[in-house]
Amino acid sequence: VLTLPILLLSELFVGLGLVGIYGEEGAIPPAVSLAAVSLFLAPLVAYALLRARGRGGAATLGLESPAPGTIATCLGAWLLCLPLLFGLVWLSPSLYGWLGFDWKPQAHGEGLAQLRGWSLGVGGILAAVVIPFLEELVFRGWLQQGLARLFGSRLGVLLVATLFTLNHDRGVWIPIFVLALLLGIARERFQNLWASVAIHMAHNGLQVLMIIAGLQMG
């Protein structure tokens, strides 16, 4: 019950704070915008950790050591799904046009492509390591487990995938929803958060490497 309002209020206050500092949303530096994602997730991460501490600790969130082969199996499943995920990214502008919506690329991806030097390194670490871990802790570690207890595992996965998708830019809703389903299924199948963390980090890391490669080729 408290997860969604905490997330929305945190995002609102962080957004208002950044606009107050930089004057308007378009003036916020890309690296600061990426760091802000971690910042608005922080209250919910703290809430989840405190609640889990009283309910069994790390095991409640699925942070115990994964069984042998778990990470390799999850990464293999992600690789099999990769053509579908990138195909949906490629088709998204046409699909949005067919549905009557305007399509825009994800703001964080465009922002990361503008970074250079050390700021690109910091942005890459945030995008590929820090943000995926925090998002998995909140959405699959805490929220999915609570909803699964209330509504069953299948509906829990579907509801969290929907909330996770809505927390991203509208331009990537279609591929993000499919990715979120894969993350939720991996978490549920192995009852271990590192299963979904591995997929999420690999997916974001690949995108960061593609952006860096694009900069070098440019």
C-alpha positions as MATLAB code, in Angstrom:
seq = 'VLTLPILLLSELFVGLGLVGIYGEEGAIPPAVSLAAVSLFLAPLVAYALLRARGRGGAATLGLESPAPGTIATCLGAWLLCLPLLFGLVWLSPSLYGWLGFDWKPQAHGEGLAQLRGWSLGVGGILAAVVIPFLEELVFRGWLQQGLARLFGSRLGVLLVATLFTLNHDRGVWIPIFVLALLLGIARERFQNLWASVAIHMAHNGLQVLMIIAGLQMG';
ca = [
       0.000    0.000    0.000;
       2.783    2.413    0.877;
       5.170    1.495   -1.934;
       3.506    3.405   -4.777;
       2.819    6.687   -2.913;
       6.361    6.698   -1.497;
       7.757    6.208   -5.014;
       5.546    8.905   -6.568;
       6.148   11.460   -3.809;
       9.887   10.824   -3.833;
      10.052   11.256   -7.601;
       7.955   14.431   -7.358;
      10.119   16.044   -4.681;
      13.385   15.131   -6.424;
      12.026   16.479   -9.723;
      10.851   19.731   -8.129;
      14.192   20.111   -6.374;
      16.153   19.717   -9.616;
      13.881   22.143  -11.471;
      14.335   24.602   -8.590;
      18.120   24.328   -8.927;
      18.428   24.331  -12.729;
      15.393   26.427  -13.665;
      13.697   24.001  -16.036;
      13.681   20.293  -16.782;
      15.562   20.671  -20.064;
      18.482   22.387  -18.287;
      19.220   19.461  -15.930;
      22.610   17.893  -16.875;
      22.291   14.273  -18.089;
      24.604   12.903  -15.374;
      22.547   14.649  -12.681;
      19.342   13.283  -14.211;
      20.719    9.727  -14.015;
      21.843   10.235  -10.422;
      18.367   11.531   -9.601;
      16.893    8.118  -10.456;
      18.961    6.580   -7.669;
      18.008    9.449   -5.380;
      14.240    9.108   -5.747;
      14.490    5.323   -5.320;
      16.473    5.750   -2.087;
      13.502    6.256    0.320;
      11.762    3.154   -0.976;
      14.993    1.122   -0.854;
      15.437    2.207    2.787;
      11.810    1.316    3.552;
      12.166   -2.119    1.945;
      15.406   -2.857    3.808;
      13.923   -1.812    7.150;
      10.790   -3.923    6.645;
      12.825   -6.899    5.446;
      15.095   -6.634    8.481;
      12.155   -7.440   10.719;
      10.951  -10.293    8.516;
      14.038  -12.427    7.985;
      16.643  -10.097    6.525;
      18.283  -10.564    3.118;
      16.400  -13.793    2.387;
      13.111  -11.864    2.420;
      14.328   -9.786   -0.523;
      15.936  -12.749   -2.283;
      19.486  -11.513   -1.674;
      20.901  -14.836   -0.492;
      23.508  -16.534   -2.689;
      21.947  -17.975   -5.868;
      22.036  -21.688   -6.619;
      24.793  -22.827   -9.015;
      23.884  -22.179  -12.625;
      21.154  -19.637  -11.824;
      22.939  -16.614  -13.275;
      24.077  -18.491  -16.405;
      20.545  -19.788  -17.015;
      19.051  -16.310  -16.624;
      21.584  -14.693  -18.935;
      20.940  -17.435  -21.491;
      17.192  -16.707  -21.344;
      17.917  -12.989  -21.772;
      20.088  -13.656  -24.829;
      17.276  -15.709  -26.374;
      14.857  -12.826  -25.773;
      17.277  -10.149  -27.007;
      16.152  -10.234  -30.686;
      12.548   -9.735  -29.538;
      13.482   -6.879  -27.198;
      15.529   -4.999  -29.797;
      12.939   -5.773  -32.446;
      10.286   -4.099  -30.290;
      12.583   -1.092  -29.815;
      12.966   -0.838  -33.579;
       9.223   -1.260  -34.179;
       8.105    1.084  -31.390;
       7.935    4.292  -33.506;
       5.712    2.526  -36.070;
       3.569    0.891  -33.386;
       3.070    4.192  -31.589;
       2.134    5.880  -34.846;
      -0.366    3.113  -35.610;
      -1.898    3.570  -32.131;
      -2.078    7.332  -32.627;
       0.600    8.322  -30.074;
       3.714   10.418  -30.478;
       6.927    8.430  -29.994;
      10.014    9.865  -28.313;
      13.291    8.073  -27.460;
      14.107    7.467  -23.810;
      15.489   10.619  -22.240;
      18.167    8.850  -20.191;
      19.537    7.093  -23.269;
      19.804   10.385  -25.139;
      21.346   12.019  -22.076;
      23.970    9.287  -21.703;
      24.962    9.726  -25.346;
      25.779   13.386  -24.611;
      28.301   12.563  -21.861;
      32.061   12.496  -22.342;
      35.109   11.532  -20.271;
      34.670   10.836  -16.552;
      31.008   11.872  -16.620;
      30.350    9.141  -19.194;
      32.066    6.625  -16.902;
      29.976    7.718  -13.912;
      26.806    7.733  -16.011;
      27.606    4.282  -17.378;
      28.081    2.849  -13.872;
      24.827    4.417  -12.704;
      22.906    3.106  -15.717;
      24.428   -0.386  -15.837;
      25.005   -1.219  -12.162;
      23.506    1.118   -9.556;
      20.081    1.834  -11.038;
      19.347   -1.793  -12.096;
      20.207   -3.061   -8.608;
      18.071   -0.457   -6.841;
      15.145   -0.981   -9.217;
      15.305   -4.755   -8.751;
      15.467   -4.370   -4.976;
      12.339   -2.217   -4.996;
      10.251   -3.835   -7.727;
      11.208   -7.525   -7.745;
      12.811   -7.809   -4.314;
      10.091   -6.133   -2.274;
       7.009   -5.167   -4.272;
       6.602   -8.354   -6.322;
       6.851  -10.568   -3.268;
       4.175   -8.591   -1.450;
       1.781   -8.603   -4.411;
       2.408  -12.308   -5.027;
       1.319  -13.044   -1.452;
      -1.855  -11.035   -1.984;
      -2.834  -12.001   -5.529;
      -0.713  -15.011   -6.499;
       2.612  -15.199   -8.309;
       1.327  -14.715  -11.889;
      -0.703  -11.615  -11.118;
       2.102  -10.323   -8.900;
       4.557  -10.561  -11.807;
       2.075   -8.859  -14.158;
       1.222   -6.014  -11.770;
       4.864   -5.249  -10.982;
       5.766   -5.391  -14.684;
       3.018   -2.821  -15.331;
       4.165   -0.507  -12.520;
       7.787   -0.856  -13.610;
       6.835    0.020  -17.194;
       4.840    3.085  -16.130;
       7.917    4.280  -14.219;
       9.782    4.653  -17.545;
       9.424    7.005  -20.492;
       6.384    6.280  -22.651;
       8.545    5.789  -25.741;
       9.972    2.520  -24.363;
       6.855    1.103  -22.706;
       6.460   -1.807  -25.148;
       9.988   -3.325  -24.897;
      10.260   -2.395  -21.202;
       7.068   -4.306  -20.405;
       8.432   -7.445  -22.084;
      11.756   -7.028  -20.251;
       9.888   -6.519  -16.961;
       7.974   -9.771  -17.498;
      11.268  -11.597  -18.057;
      12.722  -10.045  -14.890;
       9.649  -10.962  -12.862;
       9.562  -14.537  -14.144;
      13.271  -15.009  -13.381;
      12.749  -13.694   -9.836;
       9.760  -15.975   -9.299;
      11.278  -19.032  -10.958;
      14.497  -19.018   -8.902;
      13.176  -17.227   -5.788;
      16.340  -15.181   -5.876;
      16.792  -11.498   -6.626;
      20.209  -11.974   -8.231;
      18.456  -13.786  -11.076;
      16.657  -10.619  -12.185;
      19.562   -8.348  -11.199;
      21.886  -10.232  -13.564;
      19.484   -9.838  -16.501;
      18.812   -6.171  -15.748;
      22.496   -5.288  -15.430;
      23.390   -7.204  -18.599;
      20.626   -5.486  -20.569;
      21.489   -1.978  -19.392;
      25.206   -2.683  -19.711;
      24.779   -3.741  -23.329;
      22.936   -0.505  -24.089;
      25.700    1.529  -22.430;
      28.343   -0.292  -24.479;
      26.349    0.374  -27.663;
      26.193    4.074  -26.797;
      29.942    4.184  -26.098;
      30.670    2.322  -29.347;
      28.494    4.795  -31.194;
      30.445    7.690  -29.712;
      33.742    6.120  -30.705;
      32.541    5.437  -34.236;
      31.360    9.015  -34.411;
];
